[in-house]
């Protein structure tokens, strides 16, 4: 069987139709980490009127040439200042206050001496100094935050300033996670059989999907029982948008998942991609739901989940992309291990604004070494046509902290 190229598999994945229009309104205080499902547009200018940006005296700039300027009152922040200055007058004005009518400059307290109800100018300032002009922050009609943005602290602050009590966010896609294999022991289980291994895939992937903005349904582990696996898939499809399994997709006698997927009514989009790790990946669709069967080795399942599940999650959330890919320069020689498109765990450092790749403490071995993804790991991409690469070569790298 000829394997699909990585590029073709990604194109086919991007063409799958998903429901990205589902949304809900949540309180602003509960929106951190969610994804906006509408643009946030300014309804007014910021500021709406000229505003003092420091404590000082609101003056007419040409009056700074006078020996003294009379102080006719105070203008605290929040007061609705209605007085209009005339030449020879100033008003003490505080940070955030509306500038009095007629004033065009604020001279800071440090630049003057107060004497007998008037200020003496010790050091002049430029016209317009310490005054925020109308619309300095934004103008009415400006799109301040775009649909598809993941809400962080800055987005919270801007929306609070715009009085958004409720926020329209994308509904979290539900992802069901299943680990298959009789050799798998779930957390807390005990066995005297030394050949059994501790389950980690379902916990790794659940954390990965939650970090990407999904709601996870954790279905634990299922042994190598064809009927039990099939019923687990059927139940998962009732409640989840995406069902993700690990193990059972290769060519062994107990690799049942690849046979079960068609039996639950799903159409296989493709099986087998020319990538390392994860070439036995299977992508299937049942109506508006998806099944992704991933390899069982920990590193393989994690990498394929990043490459194939996260783009579907991002699409359902209305995001433009699942992760950030950057060009980086190799800091050392790289030996390619196959003729497939490879995804190698690496370290990325930034020097003088440029990305560099190295492989310090990254072990070379099987696709089971999940510890290679510790310590702010990234994934370096080398294509089917690439061979060994020399130090200084530019490569594409997936930044894993950009979910």
PDB file of C-alpha atoms in Angstrom, residues 54-306:
ATOM      1  CA  UNK A  54      -0.057  63.054  34.430  1.00  0.00           C
ATOM      2  CA  UNK A  55      -0.716  65.298  37.434  1.00  0.00           C
ATOM      3  CA  UNK A  56      -0.130  68.955  36.645  1.00  0.00           C
ATOM      4  CA  UNK A  57      -1.757  72.160  35.474  1.00  0.00           C
ATOM      5  CA  UNK A  58      -3.942  72.513  32.401  1.00  0.00           C
ATOM      6  CA  UNK A  59      -2.799  75.607  30.522  1.00  0.00           C
ATOM      7  CA  UNK A  60      -2.940  77.423  27.212  1.00  0.00           C
ATOM      8  CA  UNK A  61       0.506  76.715  25.747  1.00  0.00           C
ATOM      9  CA  UNK A  62       1.205  80.305  24.732  1.00  0.00           C
ATOM     10  CA  UNK A  63       0.742  81.354  28.394  1.00  0.00           C
ATOM     11  CA  UNK A  64       3.904  79.482  29.374  1.00  0.00           C
ATOM     12  CA  UNK A  65       5.815  82.611  28.344  1.00  0.00           C
ATOM     13  CA  UNK A  66       4.089  84.563  31.144  1.00  0.00           C
ATOM     14  CA  UNK A  67       5.787  85.020  34.491  1.00  0.00           C
ATOM     15  CA  UNK A  68       2.802  83.719  36.429  1.00  0.00           C
ATOM     16  CA  UNK A  69      -0.435  81.922  35.635  1.00  0.00           C
ATOM     17  CA  UNK A  70      -3.329  82.116  38.063  1.00  0.00           C
ATOM     18  CA  UNK A  71      -4.757  78.861  39.423  1.00  0.00           C
ATOM     19  CA  UNK A  72      -8.568  79.076  39.307  1.00  0.00           C
ATOM     20  CA  UNK A  73      -9.344  75.652  40.797  1.00  0.00           C
ATOM     21  CA  UNK A  74      -8.872  71.896  40.837  1.00  0.00           C
ATOM     22  CA  UNK A  75     -10.039  69.241  38.378  1.00  0.00           C
ATOM     23  CA  UNK A  76      -9.980  65.766  40.032  1.00  0.00           C
ATOM     24  CA  UNK A  77     -10.247  62.581  37.979  1.00  0.00           C
ATOM     25  CA  UNK A  78     -13.867  61.712  37.264  1.00  0.00           C
ATOM     26  CA  UNK A  79     -15.212  65.263  37.596  1.00  0.00           C
ATOM     27  CA  UNK A  80     -17.309  66.685  34.752  1.00  0.00           C
ATOM     28  CA  UNK A  81     -15.156  69.777  34.178  1.00  0.00           C
ATOM     29  CA  UNK A  82     -17.181  72.534  32.489  1.00  0.00           C
ATOM     30  CA  UNK A  83     -14.982  75.623  32.920  1.00  0.00           C
ATOM     31  CA  UNK A  84     -13.314  77.234  29.928  1.00  0.00           C
ATOM     32  CA  UNK A  85      -9.815  78.662  30.380  1.00  0.00           C
ATOM     33  CA  UNK A  86      -8.890  82.109  29.201  1.00  0.00           C
ATOM     34  CA  UNK A  87      -5.391  83.509  28.864  1.00  0.00           C
ATOM     35  CA  UNK A  88      -3.612  83.874  32.190  1.00  0.00           C
ATOM     36  CA  UNK A  89      -5.581  81.072  33.891  1.00  0.00           C
ATOM     37  CA  UNK A  90      -4.840  77.424  34.650  1.00  0.00           C
ATOM     38  CA  UNK A  91      -6.579  74.590  36.489  1.00  0.00           C
ATOM     39  CA  UNK A  92      -4.813  71.959  38.574  1.00  0.00           C
ATOM     40  CA  UNK A  93      -5.667  68.712  36.747  1.00  0.00           C
ATOM     41  CA  UNK A  94      -4.980  65.128  37.757  1.00  0.00           C
ATOM     42  CA  UNK A  95      -4.106  61.965  35.857  1.00  0.00           C
ATOM     43  CA  UNK A  96      -7.121  60.639  33.955  1.00  0.00           C
ATOM     44  CA  UNK A  97      -9.080  63.890  34.187  1.00  0.00           C
ATOM     45  CA  UNK A  98     -10.862  65.505  31.278  1.00  0.00           C
ATOM     46  CA  UNK A  99      -8.852  68.487  30.065  1.00  0.00           C
ATOM     47  CA  UNK A 100     -10.697  71.786  30.644  1.00  0.00           C
ATOM     48  CA  UNK A 101     -12.096  73.547  27.598  1.00  0.00           C
ATOM     49  CA  UNK A 102      -9.587  75.953  26.087  1.00  0.00           C
ATOM     50  CA  UNK A 103      -6.548  74.153  27.535  1.00  0.00           C
ATOM     51  CA  UNK A 104      -4.177  72.494  25.057  1.00  0.00           C
ATOM     52  CA  UNK A 105      -1.257  71.474  27.294  1.00  0.00           C
ATOM     53  CA  UNK A 106      -0.606  69.999  30.724  1.00  0.00           C
ATOM     54  CA  UNK A 107       2.533  71.154  32.509  1.00  0.00           C
ATOM     55  CA  UNK A 108       3.663  68.696  35.163  1.00  0.00           C
ATOM     56  CA  UNK A 109       3.745  69.599  38.838  1.00  0.00           C
ATOM     57  CA  UNK A 110       7.519  69.054  38.851  1.00  0.00           C
ATOM     58  CA  UNK A 111       7.988  71.867  36.292  1.00  0.00           C
ATOM     59  CA  UNK A 112       6.357  74.652  38.302  1.00  0.00           C
ATOM     60  CA  UNK A 113       6.402  76.390  41.680  1.00  0.00           C
ATOM     61  CA  UNK A 114       3.115  77.282  43.375  1.00  0.00           C
ATOM     62  CA  UNK A 115       3.203  80.768  44.879  1.00  0.00           C
ATOM     63  CA  UNK A 116       0.311  82.941  46.112  1.00  0.00           C
ATOM     64  CA  UNK A 117      -2.362  81.139  44.082  1.00  0.00           C
ATOM     65  CA  UNK A 118      -0.367  81.138  40.881  1.00  0.00           C
ATOM     66  CA  UNK A 119       2.231  78.928  39.225  1.00  0.00           C
ATOM     67  CA  UNK A 120       5.676  80.064  38.186  1.00  0.00           C
ATOM     68  CA  UNK A 121       7.060  78.202  35.161  1.00  0.00           C
ATOM     69  CA  UNK A 122      10.467  76.684  35.962  1.00  0.00           C
ATOM     70  CA  UNK A 123      10.760  74.529  32.861  1.00  0.00           C
ATOM     71  CA  UNK A 124       8.523  74.806  29.827  1.00  0.00           C
ATOM     72  CA  UNK A 125       7.005  71.878  27.885  1.00  0.00           C
ATOM     73  CA  UNK A 126       5.938  71.311  24.295  1.00  0.00           C
ATOM     74  CA  UNK A 127       2.424  72.086  23.138  1.00  0.00           C
ATOM     75  CA  UNK A 128       0.125  69.127  23.837  1.00  0.00           C
ATOM     76  CA  UNK A 129       2.483  67.696  26.452  1.00  0.00           C
ATOM     77  CA  UNK A 130       0.948  65.047  28.772  1.00  0.00           C
ATOM     78  CA  UNK A 131      -2.419  65.182  27.023  1.00  0.00           C
ATOM     79  CA  UNK A 132      -3.967  62.030  25.580  1.00  0.00           C
ATOM     80  CA  UNK A 133      -5.725  63.053  22.354  1.00  0.00           C
ATOM     81  CA  UNK A 134      -9.169  61.743  21.392  1.00  0.00           C
ATOM     82  CA  UNK A 135      -8.853  58.202  19.992  1.00  0.00           C
ATOM     83  CA  UNK A 136      -5.256  57.688  21.113  1.00  0.00           C
ATOM     84  CA  UNK A 137      -6.052  54.120  22.201  1.00  0.00           C
ATOM     85  CA  UNK A 138      -8.606  53.269  19.530  1.00  0.00           C
ATOM     86  CA  UNK A 139     -11.335  54.777  17.376  1.00  0.00           C
ATOM     87  CA  UNK A 140     -15.002  53.887  17.252  1.00  0.00           C
ATOM     88  CA  UNK A 141     -15.435  51.086  14.722  1.00  0.00           C
ATOM     89  CA  UNK A 142     -11.930  49.646  15.155  1.00  0.00           C
ATOM     90  CA  UNK A 143     -11.753  45.843  15.385  1.00  0.00           C
ATOM     91  CA  UNK A 144      -9.787  45.473  18.610  1.00  0.00           C
ATOM     92  CA  UNK A 145      -9.838  41.676  19.004  1.00  0.00           C
ATOM     93  CA  UNK A 146     -10.486  39.330  16.103  1.00  0.00           C
ATOM     94  CA  UNK A 147     -12.783  36.329  16.081  1.00  0.00           C
ATOM     95  CA  UNK A 148     -10.790  33.161  16.756  1.00  0.00           C
ATOM     96  CA  UNK A 149      -8.516  34.796  19.332  1.00  0.00           C
ATOM     97  CA  UNK A 150      -7.775  32.824  22.481  1.00  0.00           C
ATOM     98  CA  UNK A 151      -8.714  35.079  25.388  1.00  0.00           C
ATOM     99  CA  UNK A 152      -5.842  36.078  27.659  1.00  0.00           C
ATOM    100  CA  UNK A 153      -5.313  38.735  30.324  1.00  0.00           C
ATOM    101  CA  UNK A 154      -5.020  41.602  27.802  1.00  0.00           C
ATOM    102  CA  UNK A 155      -8.228  40.596  26.005  1.00  0.00           C
ATOM    103  CA  UNK A 156     -10.015  40.435  29.380  1.00  0.00           C
ATOM    104  CA  UNK A 157      -8.840  43.967  30.200  1.00  0.00           C
ATOM    105  CA  UNK A 158      -9.838  45.459  26.854  1.00  0.00           C
ATOM    106  CA  UNK A 159     -13.281  43.852  26.960  1.00  0.00           C
ATOM    107  CA  UNK A 160     -13.791  45.056  30.537  1.00  0.00           C
ATOM    108  CA  UNK A 161     -12.956  48.590  29.385  1.00  0.00           C
ATOM    109  CA  UNK A 162     -15.635  48.184  26.708  1.00  0.00           C
ATOM    110  CA  UNK A 163     -18.163  47.021  29.336  1.00  0.00           C
ATOM    111  CA  UNK A 164     -18.567  43.501  27.944  1.00  0.00           C
ATOM    112  CA  UNK A 165     -20.347  41.783  30.820  1.00  0.00           C
ATOM    113  CA  UNK A 166     -20.910  38.668  28.693  1.00  0.00           C
ATOM    114  CA  UNK A 167     -18.643  37.324  25.958  1.00  0.00           C
ATOM    115  CA  UNK A 168     -19.587  35.193  22.953  1.00  0.00           C
ATOM    116  CA  UNK A 169     -17.151  32.266  22.756  1.00  0.00           C
ATOM    117  CA  UNK A 170     -16.870  29.126  20.674  1.00  0.00           C
ATOM    118  CA  UNK A 171     -18.429  26.035  22.190  1.00  0.00           C
ATOM    119  CA  UNK A 172     -15.684  23.648  23.221  1.00  0.00           C
ATOM    120  CA  UNK A 173     -15.511  20.596  20.955  1.00  0.00           C
ATOM    121  CA  UNK A 174     -15.806  17.334  22.880  1.00  0.00           C
ATOM    122  CA  UNK A 175     -12.977  14.874  22.359  1.00  0.00           C
ATOM    123  CA  UNK A 176     -13.246  11.314  23.670  1.00  0.00           C
ATOM    124  CA  UNK A 177      -9.920   9.618  24.408  1.00  0.00           C
ATOM    125  CA  UNK A 178      -9.455   5.824  24.489  1.00  0.00           C
ATOM    126  CA  UNK A 179      -6.309   3.724  24.997  1.00  0.00           C
ATOM    127  CA  UNK A 180      -6.534   0.184  23.634  1.00  0.00           C
ATOM    128  CA  UNK A 181      -4.396  -2.859  24.429  1.00  0.00           C
ATOM    129  CA  UNK A 182      -4.461  -5.672  26.995  1.00  0.00           C
ATOM    130  CA  UNK A 183      -0.898  -4.779  27.955  1.00  0.00           C
ATOM    131  CA  UNK A 184      -2.046  -1.404  29.300  1.00  0.00           C
ATOM    132  CA  UNK A 185      -2.504  -0.800  33.027  1.00  0.00           C
ATOM    133  CA  UNK A 186      -4.546   2.245  34.018  1.00  0.00           C
ATOM    134  CA  UNK A 187      -3.440   4.547  36.825  1.00  0.00           C
ATOM    135  CA  UNK A 188      -3.721   2.859  40.210  1.00  0.00           C
ATOM    136  CA  UNK A 189      -4.106  -0.655  38.815  1.00  0.00           C
ATOM    137  CA  UNK A 190      -1.754  -3.355  40.080  1.00  0.00           C
ATOM    138  CA  UNK A 191      -0.443  -6.353  38.200  1.00  0.00           C
ATOM    139  CA  UNK A 192       2.185  -9.003  38.831  1.00  0.00           C
ATOM    140  CA  UNK A 193       2.733  -9.327  35.091  1.00  0.00           C
ATOM    141  CA  UNK A 194       6.028  -7.504  34.327  1.00  0.00           C
ATOM    142  CA  UNK A 195       5.163  -7.275  30.604  1.00  0.00           C
ATOM    143  CA  UNK A 196       2.294  -4.869  31.234  1.00  0.00           C
ATOM    144  CA  UNK A 197       2.947  -1.161  30.916  1.00  0.00           C
ATOM    145  CA  UNK A 198       1.440   1.840  32.637  1.00  0.00           C
ATOM    146  CA  UNK A 199      -1.084   3.848  30.635  1.00  0.00           C
ATOM    147  CA  UNK A 200       0.044   7.358  29.794  1.00  0.00           C
ATOM    148  CA  UNK A 201      -1.367   8.031  26.316  1.00  0.00           C
ATOM    149  CA  UNK A 202      -4.916   8.820  27.390  1.00  0.00           C
ATOM    150  CA  UNK A 203      -3.675  11.244  30.066  1.00  0.00           C
ATOM    151  CA  UNK A 204      -1.124  12.873  27.772  1.00  0.00           C
ATOM    152  CA  UNK A 205      -3.671  13.397  25.010  1.00  0.00           C
ATOM    153  CA  UNK A 206      -6.427  14.556  27.346  1.00  0.00           C
ATOM    154  CA  UNK A 207      -4.101  17.266  28.678  1.00  0.00           C
ATOM    155  CA  UNK A 208      -3.027  18.190  25.142  1.00  0.00           C
ATOM    156  CA  UNK A 209      -6.612  18.588  23.932  1.00  0.00           C
ATOM    157  CA  UNK A 210      -7.709  20.544  26.997  1.00  0.00           C
ATOM    158  CA  UNK A 211      -4.742  22.858  26.504  1.00  0.00           C
ATOM    159  CA  UNK A 212      -5.912  23.379  22.922  1.00  0.00           C
ATOM    160  CA  UNK A 213      -9.393  24.417  24.081  1.00  0.00           C
ATOM    161  CA  UNK A 214     -11.392  21.162  23.923  1.00  0.00           C
ATOM    162  CA  UNK A 215     -13.563  19.449  26.504  1.00  0.00           C
ATOM    163  CA  UNK A 216     -12.254  15.935  27.079  1.00  0.00           C
ATOM    164  CA  UNK A 217     -14.210  12.767  27.787  1.00  0.00           C
ATOM    165  CA  UNK A 218     -11.727  10.371  29.377  1.00  0.00           C
ATOM    166  CA  UNK A 219     -12.689   6.765  28.570  1.00  0.00           C
ATOM    167  CA  UNK A 220      -9.603   5.092  30.022  1.00  0.00           C
ATOM    168  CA  UNK A 221      -8.227   1.812  28.712  1.00  0.00           C
ATOM    169  CA  UNK A 222      -9.875  -1.033  26.792  1.00  0.00           C
ATOM    170  CA  UNK A 223      -8.308  -4.481  26.360  1.00  0.00           C
ATOM    171  CA  UNK A 224      -7.844  -6.300  23.040  1.00  0.00           C
ATOM    172  CA  UNK A 225     -11.473  -7.368  22.782  1.00  0.00           C
ATOM    173  CA  UNK A 226     -13.008  -6.511  19.404  1.00  0.00           C
ATOM    174  CA  UNK A 227     -16.602  -6.272  20.647  1.00  0.00           C
ATOM    175  CA  UNK A 228     -15.693  -4.255  23.717  1.00  0.00           C
ATOM    176  CA  UNK A 229     -13.652  -1.807  21.630  1.00  0.00           C
ATOM    177  CA  UNK A 230     -16.526  -1.467  19.139  1.00  0.00           C
ATOM    178  CA  UNK A 231     -19.091  -0.741  21.874  1.00  0.00           C
ATOM    179  CA  UNK A 232     -16.714   1.805  23.436  1.00  0.00           C
ATOM    180  CA  UNK A 233     -16.406   3.592  20.081  1.00  0.00           C
ATOM    181  CA  UNK A 234     -20.182   3.546  19.563  1.00  0.00           C
ATOM    182  CA  UNK A 235     -20.798   5.046  22.996  1.00  0.00           C
ATOM    183  CA  UNK A 236     -18.094   7.672  22.444  1.00  0.00           C
ATOM    184  CA  UNK A 237     -19.654   8.775  19.152  1.00  0.00           C
ATOM    185  CA  UNK A 238     -22.941   9.509  20.918  1.00  0.00           C
ATOM    186  CA  UNK A 239     -21.450  12.332  22.962  1.00  0.00           C
ATOM    187  CA  UNK A 240     -18.152  13.378  21.357  1.00  0.00           C
ATOM    188  CA  UNK A 241     -17.306  15.406  18.263  1.00  0.00           C
ATOM    189  CA  UNK A 242     -13.960  13.635  17.877  1.00  0.00           C
ATOM    190  CA  UNK A 243     -13.044  10.151  19.085  1.00  0.00           C
ATOM    191  CA  UNK A 244      -9.309   9.573  19.503  1.00  0.00           C
ATOM    192  CA  UNK A 245      -7.886   6.123  20.192  1.00  0.00           C
ATOM    193  CA  UNK A 246      -4.316   4.954  20.630  1.00  0.00           C
ATOM    194  CA  UNK A 247      -3.071   1.504  19.672  1.00  0.00           C
ATOM    195  CA  UNK A 248      -4.559  -1.158  17.421  1.00  0.00           C
ATOM    196  CA  UNK A 249      -3.937   0.500  14.032  1.00  0.00           C
ATOM    197  CA  UNK A 250      -0.894  -1.426  12.826  1.00  0.00           C
ATOM    198  CA  UNK A 251      -0.884  -4.847  11.106  1.00  0.00           C
ATOM    199  CA  UNK A 252      -0.682  -7.209  14.085  1.00  0.00           C
ATOM    200  CA  UNK A 253      -3.138  -9.958  15.008  1.00  0.00           C
ATOM    201  CA  UNK A 254      -4.559  -7.853  17.849  1.00  0.00           C
ATOM    202  CA  UNK A 255      -4.749  -4.544  15.988  1.00  0.00           C
ATOM    203  CA  UNK A 256      -8.545  -4.395  15.902  1.00  0.00           C
ATOM    204  CA  UNK A 257      -9.234  -0.653  15.665  1.00  0.00           C
ATOM    205  CA  UNK A 258      -8.669  -0.408  11.912  1.00  0.00           C
ATOM    206  CA  UNK A 259     -11.331  -3.101  11.384  1.00  0.00           C
ATOM    207  CA  UNK A 260     -13.808  -1.657  13.873  1.00  0.00           C
ATOM    208  CA  UNK A 261     -13.939   1.870  12.445  1.00  0.00           C
ATOM    209  CA  UNK A 262     -15.970   0.872   9.325  1.00  0.00           C
ATOM    210  CA  UNK A 263     -18.232  -1.325  11.486  1.00  0.00           C
ATOM    211  CA  UNK A 264     -19.382   1.686  13.528  1.00  0.00           C
ATOM    212  CA  UNK A 265     -20.509   3.392  10.320  1.00  0.00           C
ATOM    213  CA  UNK A 266     -17.521   5.675   9.774  1.00  0.00           C
ATOM    214  CA  UNK A 267     -15.951   6.268   6.377  1.00  0.00           C
ATOM    215  CA  UNK A 268     -12.173   6.048   6.279  1.00  0.00           C
ATOM    216  CA  UNK A 269     -10.755   9.293   4.868  1.00  0.00           C
ATOM    217  CA  UNK A 270      -7.266   7.801   4.770  1.00  0.00           C
ATOM    218  CA  UNK A 271      -5.118   5.227   6.503  1.00  0.00           C
ATOM    219  CA  UNK A 272      -1.343   5.433   6.391  1.00  0.00           C
ATOM    220  CA  UNK A 273       0.741   8.563   5.923  1.00  0.00           C
ATOM    221  CA  UNK A 274       4.436   8.756   5.030  1.00  0.00           C
ATOM    222  CA  UNK A 275       5.475  10.231   8.371  1.00  0.00           C
ATOM    223  CA  UNK A 276       7.792   9.189  11.196  1.00  0.00           C
ATOM    224  CA  UNK A 277       6.509   8.643  13.790  1.00  0.00           C
ATOM    225  CA  UNK A 278       2.908   7.585  13.178  1.00  0.00           C
ATOM    226  CA  UNK A 279       2.661   6.215   9.635  1.00  0.00           C
ATOM    227  CA  UNK A 280      -0.260   3.906  10.542  1.00  0.00           C
ATOM    228  CA  UNK A 281      -2.561   6.798  11.507  1.00  0.00           C
ATOM    229  CA  UNK A 282      -6.202   6.436  10.456  1.00  0.00           C
ATOM    230  CA  UNK A 283      -8.641   9.322   9.921  1.00  0.00           C
ATOM    231  CA  UNK A 284     -12.350   8.583   9.509  1.00  0.00           C
ATOM    232  CA  UNK A 285     -15.604  10.518   9.477  1.00  0.00           C
ATOM    233  CA  UNK A 286     -19.156   9.650  10.486  1.00  0.00           C
ATOM    234  CA  UNK A 287     -21.551  12.452   9.502  1.00  0.00           C
ATOM    235  CA  UNK A 288     -20.256  15.503  11.401  1.00  0.00           C
ATOM    236  CA  UNK A 289     -18.050  13.479  13.757  1.00  0.00           C
ATOM    237  CA  UNK A 290     -14.511  12.183  13.395  1.00  0.00           C
ATOM    238  CA  UNK A 291     -12.458   9.214  14.494  1.00  0.00           C
ATOM    239  CA  UNK A 292      -8.690   9.399  14.630  1.00  0.00           C
ATOM    240  CA  UNK A 293      -6.912   6.171  15.428  1.00  0.00           C
ATOM    241  CA  UNK A 294      -3.333   6.856  16.485  1.00  0.00           C
ATOM    242  CA  UNK A 295      -0.353   4.549  17.121  1.00  0.00           C
ATOM    243  CA  UNK A 296       0.216   3.149  20.583  1.00  0.00           C
ATOM    244  CA  UNK A 297       3.759   4.333  21.305  1.00  0.00           C
ATOM    245  CA  UNK A 298       3.700   7.436  23.511  1.00  0.00           C
ATOM    246  CA  UNK A 299       5.790   9.741  21.336  1.00  0.00           C
ATOM    247  CA  UNK A 300       3.993   8.583  18.163  1.00  0.00           C
ATOM    248  CA  UNK A 301       0.520   9.134  19.558  1.00  0.00           C
ATOM    249  CA  UNK A 302       1.424  12.572  20.902  1.00  0.00           C
ATOM    250  CA  UNK A 303       3.006  13.773  17.663  1.00  0.00           C
ATOM    251  CA  UNK A 304       0.132  12.507  15.486  1.00  0.00           C
ATOM    252  CA  UNK A 305      -2.390  14.066  17.873  1.00  0.00           C
ATOM    253  CA  UNK A 306      -0.625  17.415  17.409  1.00  0.00           C
TER     254      UNK A 306
END
